[in-house]
Amino acid sequence: MGLPGTGRPSRESRDSPRMRPRLGLGLLLAGIASAVLFWPWTRVLEVTAVATGEVRWCACVAEGDEFVLSFIHSVNRRPVHDTLRVRREHIVIVKSRYDSFGAGMPGTSDEEGTFTILPDGWIEWTVNREVPEITVRVGRVANHILSIKGREIPLADLAEPGSALSFRVRSNTLFSAMKGRCVP
């Protein structure tokens, strides 16, 4: 029964036994939707401008995902590929691959890492060191490239050469990831 002339249900019909389950189901669905959107259950790799704290790029990541930072070494002018892995809310420096020795490049195994010359001639320095974040100063000639999920992102597209970018993994809500335009 409705209120005469209003088209709205009367208080009695809103409180009827048939309306209570609908209200409960609606509240349950709203709670689930809120939890999915606003609970920090997803991880993202954020690339942030150190000077301003502005997120310049982000991607949704999962435990064990790997990404590579490639660049031209400043001294020996040869390519270097650093492999990094997501572990919880940290980054693991897994290894560096390079094709020649030079100043600033590891040349032997030590307490920090294991040095190996691979059959293809490349040199690999395995580290497996967990860090909370990595900061990279975008090079003017280094041609820094982030490779992740089949994409290649030149760091010079994210920040001016000479400026610093910070890479970190953090928990994020799905809503924030979508709002920040994180790539899936």
PDB file of C-alpha atoms in Angstrom:
ATOM      1  CA  MET A   1       0.000   0.000   0.000  1.00  0.00           C
ATOM      2  CA  GLY A   2       1.315   3.438  -0.909  1.00  0.00           C
ATOM      3  CA  LEU A   3       0.700   6.905   0.348  1.00  0.00           C
ATOM      4  CA  PRO A   4      -2.302   8.344  -1.501  1.00  0.00           C
ATOM      5  CA  GLY A   5      -1.312  10.539  -4.459  1.00  0.00           C
ATOM      6  CA  THR A   6       2.479  10.333  -3.880  1.00  0.00           C
ATOM      7  CA  GLY A   7       3.476   7.111  -5.610  1.00  0.00           C
ATOM      8  CA  ARG A   8       5.770   6.359  -2.653  1.00  0.00           C
ATOM      9  CA  PRO A   9       5.411   3.317  -0.453  1.00  0.00           C
ATOM     10  CA  SER A  10       3.993   3.864   2.996  1.00  0.00           C
ATOM     11  CA  ARG A  11       6.144   3.286   6.065  1.00  0.00           C
ATOM     12  CA  GLU A  12       4.346   0.009   6.668  1.00  0.00           C
ATOM     13  CA  SER A  13       5.236  -1.338   3.204  1.00  0.00           C
ATOM     14  CA  ARG A  14       8.888  -0.186   3.496  1.00  0.00           C
ATOM     15  CA  ASP A  15       9.207  -2.041   6.780  1.00  0.00           C
ATOM     16  CA  SER A  16       7.439  -5.096   5.465  1.00  0.00           C
ATOM     17  CA  PRO A  17       9.156  -8.484   5.718  1.00  0.00           C
ATOM     18  CA  ARG A  18       9.696  -8.477   1.914  1.00  0.00           C
ATOM     19  CA  MET A  19      11.657  -5.177   1.955  1.00  0.00           C
ATOM     20  CA  ARG A  20      14.091  -6.133   4.753  1.00  0.00           C
ATOM     21  CA  PRO A  21      15.957  -8.810   2.733  1.00  0.00           C
ATOM     22  CA  ARG A  22      16.336  -6.409  -0.206  1.00  0.00           C
ATOM     23  CA  LEU A  23      17.746  -3.727   2.044  1.00  0.00           C
ATOM     24  CA  GLY A  24      20.140  -6.223   3.619  1.00  0.00           C
ATOM     25  CA  LEU A  25      21.264  -7.484   0.214  1.00  0.00           C
ATOM     26  CA  GLY A  26      21.763  -3.910  -1.012  1.00  0.00           C
ATOM     27  CA  LEU A  27      23.871  -3.051   2.023  1.00  0.00           C
ATOM     28  CA  LEU A  28      25.903  -6.243   1.580  1.00  0.00           C
ATOM     29  CA  LEU A  29      26.566  -5.496  -2.094  1.00  0.00           C
ATOM     30  CA  ALA A  30      27.504  -1.883  -1.295  1.00  0.00           C
ATOM     31  CA  GLY A  31      29.924  -3.148   1.372  1.00  0.00           C
ATOM     32  CA  ILE A  32      31.536  -5.611  -1.036  1.00  0.00           C
ATOM     33  CA  ALA A  33      31.879  -2.933  -3.739  1.00  0.00           C
ATOM     34  CA  SER A  34      33.432  -0.539  -1.218  1.00  0.00           C
ATOM     35  CA  ALA A  35      35.889  -3.197  -0.044  1.00  0.00           C
ATOM     36  CA  VAL A  36      36.910  -4.022  -3.616  1.00  0.00           C
ATOM     37  CA  LEU A  37      37.401  -0.365  -4.566  1.00  0.00           C
ATOM     38  CA  PHE A  38      38.778   1.115  -1.344  1.00  0.00           C
ATOM     39  CA  TRP A  39      40.671  -1.668   0.485  1.00  0.00           C
ATOM     40  CA  PRO A  40      44.440  -1.522  -0.242  1.00  0.00           C
ATOM     41  CA  TRP A  41      44.703  -5.040  -1.631  1.00  0.00           C
ATOM     42  CA  THR A  42      46.500  -4.406  -4.907  1.00  0.00           C
ATOM     43  CA  ARG A  43      50.179  -3.576  -5.422  1.00  0.00           C
ATOM     44  CA  VAL A  44      51.523  -0.953  -7.780  1.00  0.00           C
ATOM     45  CA  LEU A  45      54.959  -0.007  -8.993  1.00  0.00           C
ATOM     46  CA  GLU A  46      55.086   3.776  -8.728  1.00  0.00           C
ATOM     47  CA  VAL A  47      57.570   5.996 -10.496  1.00  0.00           C
ATOM     48  CA  THR A  48      57.635   9.296  -8.635  1.00  0.00           C
ATOM     49  CA  ALA A  49      59.441  12.587  -9.257  1.00  0.00           C
ATOM     50  CA  VAL A  50      61.726  12.960  -6.238  1.00  0.00           C
ATOM     51  CA  ALA A  51      61.603  16.770  -6.263  1.00  0.00           C
ATOM     52  CA  THR A  52      57.799  17.045  -6.171  1.00  0.00           C
ATOM     53  CA  GLY A  53      56.531  13.650  -4.990  1.00  0.00           C
ATOM     54  CA  GLU A  54      54.262  13.539  -8.053  1.00  0.00           C
ATOM     55  CA  VAL A  55      53.498  10.064  -9.388  1.00  0.00           C
ATOM     56  CA  ARG A  56      54.635  10.138 -13.014  1.00  0.00           C
ATOM     57  CA  TRP A  57      53.749   6.555 -13.944  1.00  0.00           C
ATOM     58  CA  CYS A  58      52.438   3.434 -12.252  1.00  0.00           C
ATOM     59  CA  ALA A  59      51.568  -0.156 -13.063  1.00  0.00           C
ATOM     60  CA  CYS A  60      49.659  -2.822 -11.185  1.00  0.00           C
ATOM     61  CA  VAL A  61      52.102  -5.566 -10.167  1.00  0.00           C
ATOM     62  CA  ALA A  62      52.005  -8.889  -8.340  1.00  0.00           C
ATOM     63  CA  GLU A  63      54.392 -10.735  -6.076  1.00  0.00           C
ATOM     64  CA  GLY A  64      57.285 -12.050  -8.184  1.00  0.00           C
ATOM     65  CA  ASP A  65      56.743  -9.750 -11.193  1.00  0.00           C
ATOM     66  CA  GLU A  66      60.013  -8.633 -12.748  1.00  0.00           C
ATOM     67  CA  PHE A  67      60.946  -5.477 -14.599  1.00  0.00           C
ATOM     68  CA  VAL A  68      64.169  -4.240 -16.172  1.00  0.00           C
ATOM     69  CA  LEU A  69      65.909  -0.873 -16.079  1.00  0.00           C
ATOM     70  CA  SER A  70      68.239  -0.579 -19.070  1.00  0.00           C
ATOM     71  CA  PHE A  71      70.732   2.187 -19.724  1.00  0.00           C
ATOM     72  CA  ILE A  72      74.028   3.059 -21.325  1.00  0.00           C
ATOM     73  CA  HIS A  73      76.780   3.069 -18.679  1.00  0.00           C
ATOM     74  CA  SER A  74      78.250   6.535 -18.136  1.00  0.00           C
ATOM     75  CA  VAL A  75      81.893   5.445 -18.198  1.00  0.00           C
ATOM     76  CA  ASN A  76      82.282   2.492 -20.565  1.00  0.00           C
ATOM     77  CA  ARG A  77      79.344   3.573 -22.792  1.00  0.00           C
ATOM     78  CA  ARG A  78      78.023   0.001 -23.019  1.00  0.00           C
ATOM     79  CA  PRO A  79      74.488  -1.312 -22.287  1.00  0.00           C
ATOM     80  CA  VAL A  80      73.506  -2.458 -18.798  1.00  0.00           C
ATOM     81  CA  HIS A  81      70.265  -4.274 -17.947  1.00  0.00           C
ATOM     82  CA  ASP A  82      69.249  -4.375 -14.269  1.00  0.00           C
ATOM     83  CA  THR A  83      66.569  -6.943 -13.440  1.00  0.00           C
ATOM     84  CA  LEU A  84      64.358  -6.112 -10.460  1.00  0.00           C
ATOM     85  CA  ARG A  85      61.569  -8.125  -8.811  1.00  0.00           C
ATOM     86  CA  VAL A  86      58.520  -7.274  -6.697  1.00  0.00           C
ATOM     87  CA  ARG A  87      58.613  -8.813  -3.214  1.00  0.00           C
ATOM     88  CA  ARG A  88      55.851  -7.695  -0.883  1.00  0.00           C
ATOM     89  CA  GLU A  89      56.202  -3.900  -0.734  1.00  0.00           C
ATOM     90  CA  HIS A  90      59.874  -3.926  -1.681  1.00  0.00           C
ATOM     91  CA  ILE A  91      62.042  -4.191  -4.761  1.00  0.00           C
ATOM     92  CA  VAL A  92      64.642  -6.917  -5.062  1.00  0.00           C
ATOM     93  CA  ILE A  93      67.711  -6.081  -7.124  1.00  0.00           C
ATOM     94  CA  VAL A  94      68.079  -9.472  -8.812  1.00  0.00           C
ATOM     95  CA  LYS A  95      70.954  -9.069 -11.267  1.00  0.00           C
ATOM     96  CA  SER A  96      72.791  -6.862 -13.707  1.00  0.00           C
ATOM     97  CA  ARG A  97      73.767  -7.969 -17.219  1.00  0.00           C
ATOM     98  CA  TYR A  98      76.409  -6.181 -19.239  1.00  0.00           C
ATOM     99  CA  ASP A  99      78.711  -7.045 -22.124  1.00  0.00           C
ATOM    100  CA  SER A 100      82.038  -5.531 -21.088  1.00  0.00           C
ATOM    101  CA  PHE A 101      84.071  -4.563 -18.057  1.00  0.00           C
ATOM    102  CA  GLY A 102      84.491  -0.976 -17.063  1.00  0.00           C
ATOM    103  CA  ALA A 103      84.880   1.418 -14.167  1.00  0.00           C
ATOM    104  CA  GLY A 104      82.021   1.011 -11.728  1.00  0.00           C
ATOM    105  CA  MET A 105      81.063  -2.436 -13.051  1.00  0.00           C
ATOM    106  CA  PRO A 106      81.624  -5.511 -10.844  1.00  0.00           C
ATOM    107  CA  GLY A 107      84.452  -7.745 -12.052  1.00  0.00           C
ATOM    108  CA  THR A 108      84.547 -10.449  -9.372  1.00  0.00           C
ATOM    109  CA  SER A 109      82.267 -12.208  -6.911  1.00  0.00           C
ATOM    110  CA  ASP A 110      82.203 -10.712  -3.438  1.00  0.00           C
ATOM    111  CA  GLU A 111      79.972 -10.571  -0.360  1.00  0.00           C
ATOM    112  CA  GLU A 112      77.464  -8.461  -2.313  1.00  0.00           C
ATOM    113  CA  GLY A 113      77.015 -10.649  -5.377  1.00  0.00           C
ATOM    114  CA  THR A 114      78.085 -13.498  -7.638  1.00  0.00           C
ATOM    115  CA  PHE A 115      79.947 -12.789 -10.861  1.00  0.00           C
ATOM    116  CA  THR A 116      79.409 -15.077 -13.886  1.00  0.00           C
ATOM    117  CA  ILE A 117      80.451 -14.957 -17.546  1.00  0.00           C
ATOM    118  CA  LEU A 118      77.583 -16.479 -19.530  1.00  0.00           C
ATOM    119  CA  PRO A 119      77.993 -18.721 -22.621  1.00  0.00           C
ATOM    120  CA  ASP A 120      76.754 -15.888 -24.879  1.00  0.00           C
ATOM    121  CA  GLY A 121      79.577 -13.639 -23.630  1.00  0.00           C
ATOM    122  CA  TRP A 122      77.412 -11.420 -21.459  1.00  0.00           C
ATOM    123  CA  ILE A 123      78.459 -10.848 -17.867  1.00  0.00           C
ATOM    124  CA  GLU A 124      75.955 -11.336 -15.072  1.00  0.00           C
ATOM    125  CA  TRP A 125      76.261 -10.077 -11.537  1.00  0.00           C
ATOM    126  CA  THR A 126      73.622 -11.683  -9.303  1.00  0.00           C
ATOM    127  CA  VAL A 127      72.775  -9.715  -6.173  1.00  0.00           C
ATOM    128  CA  ASN A 128      69.302 -10.584  -4.746  1.00  0.00           C
ATOM    129  CA  ARG A 129      69.237  -7.564  -2.434  1.00  0.00           C
ATOM    130  CA  GLU A 130      65.907  -6.247  -1.131  1.00  0.00           C
ATOM    131  CA  VAL A 131      65.499  -2.462  -0.949  1.00  0.00           C
ATOM    132  CA  PRO A 132      62.500  -0.251  -0.133  1.00  0.00           C
ATOM    133  CA  GLU A 133      62.983   1.898  -3.237  1.00  0.00           C
ATOM    134  CA  ILE A 134      65.390   2.739  -6.035  1.00  0.00           C
ATOM    135  CA  THR A 135      66.246   6.262  -7.116  1.00  0.00           C
ATOM    136  CA  VAL A 136      67.518   6.924 -10.638  1.00  0.00           C
ATOM    137  CA  ARG A 137      68.761  10.223 -11.989  1.00  0.00           C
ATOM    138  CA  VAL A 138      67.486  10.388 -15.559  1.00  0.00           C
ATOM    139  CA  GLY A 139      70.558  10.531 -17.767  1.00  0.00           C
ATOM    140  CA  ARG A 140      71.165  12.975 -20.564  1.00  0.00           C
ATOM    141  CA  VAL A 141      72.784  10.287 -22.755  1.00  0.00           C
ATOM    142  CA  ALA A 142      72.077   7.115 -20.754  1.00  0.00           C
ATOM    143  CA  ASN A 143      68.790   6.426 -22.549  1.00  0.00           C
ATOM    144  CA  HIS A 144      67.187   4.907 -19.431  1.00  0.00           C
ATOM    145  CA  ILE A 145      64.343   2.538 -20.342  1.00  0.00           C
ATOM    146  CA  LEU A 146      61.887   0.798 -18.011  1.00  0.00           C
ATOM    147  CA  SER A 147      60.690  -2.525 -19.468  1.00  0.00           C
ATOM    148  CA  ILE A 148      57.651  -3.993 -17.762  1.00  0.00           C
ATOM    149  CA  LYS A 149      54.722  -6.127 -18.882  1.00  0.00           C
ATOM    150  CA  GLY A 150      55.746  -5.977 -22.538  1.00  0.00           C
ATOM    151  CA  ARG A 151      56.049  -2.185 -22.507  1.00  0.00           C
ATOM    152  CA  GLU A 152      59.133  -0.002 -22.838  1.00  0.00           C
ATOM    153  CA  ILE A 153      58.964   3.400 -21.170  1.00  0.00           C
ATOM    154  CA  PRO A 154      61.830   5.875 -21.735  1.00  0.00           C
ATOM    155  CA  LEU A 155      62.451   7.599 -18.400  1.00  0.00           C
ATOM    156  CA  ALA A 156      63.083  10.855 -20.290  1.00  0.00           C
ATOM    157  CA  ASP A 157      59.356  10.740 -21.155  1.00  0.00           C
ATOM    158  CA  LEU A 158      58.572  10.816 -17.414  1.00  0.00           C
ATOM    159  CA  ALA A 159      61.053  13.444 -16.223  1.00  0.00           C
ATOM    160  CA  GLU A 160      63.573  15.932 -17.538  1.00  0.00           C
ATOM    161  CA  PRO A 161      67.128  14.596 -17.903  1.00  0.00           C
ATOM    162  CA  GLY A 162      69.082  15.413 -14.765  1.00  0.00           C
ATOM    163  CA  SER A 163      66.079  15.008 -12.456  1.00  0.00           C
ATOM    164  CA  ALA A 164      65.582  12.064 -10.119  1.00  0.00           C
ATOM    165  CA  LEU A 165      62.848   9.429 -10.222  1.00  0.00           C
ATOM    166  CA  SER A 166      62.038   7.043  -7.398  1.00  0.00           C
ATOM    167  CA  PHE A 167      60.731   3.505  -8.002  1.00  0.00           C
ATOM    168  CA  ARG A 168      58.796   1.812  -5.209  1.00  0.00           C
ATOM    169  CA  VAL A 169      56.157  -0.847  -4.677  1.00  0.00           C
ATOM    170  CA  ARG A 170      53.237  -0.052  -2.429  1.00  0.00           C
ATOM    171  CA  SER A 171      49.786  -1.271  -1.595  1.00  0.00           C
ATOM    172  CA  ASN A 172      47.060   0.655  -3.305  1.00  0.00           C
ATOM    173  CA  THR A 173      43.305   0.657  -3.588  1.00  0.00           C
ATOM    174  CA  LEU A 174      41.805  -0.300  -6.918  1.00  0.00           C
ATOM    175  CA  PHE A 175      40.080   3.100  -6.972  1.00  0.00           C
ATOM    176  CA  SER A 176      43.399   4.951  -6.551  1.00  0.00           C
ATOM    177  CA  ALA A 177      45.073   2.786  -9.186  1.00  0.00           C
ATOM    178  CA  MET A 178      42.285   3.546 -11.672  1.00  0.00           C
ATOM    179  CA  LYS A 179      42.247   7.235 -10.745  1.00  0.00           C
ATOM    180  CA  GLY A 180      46.037   7.416 -11.128  1.00  0.00           C
ATOM    181  CA  ARG A 181      45.715   5.705 -14.503  1.00  0.00           C
ATOM    182  CA  CYS A 182      47.943   2.785 -13.550  1.00  0.00           C
ATOM    183  CA  VAL A 183      48.392   0.365 -16.396  1.00  0.00           C
ATOM    184  CA  PRO A 184      46.965  -3.103 -15.698  1.00  0.00           C
TER     185      PRO A 184
END
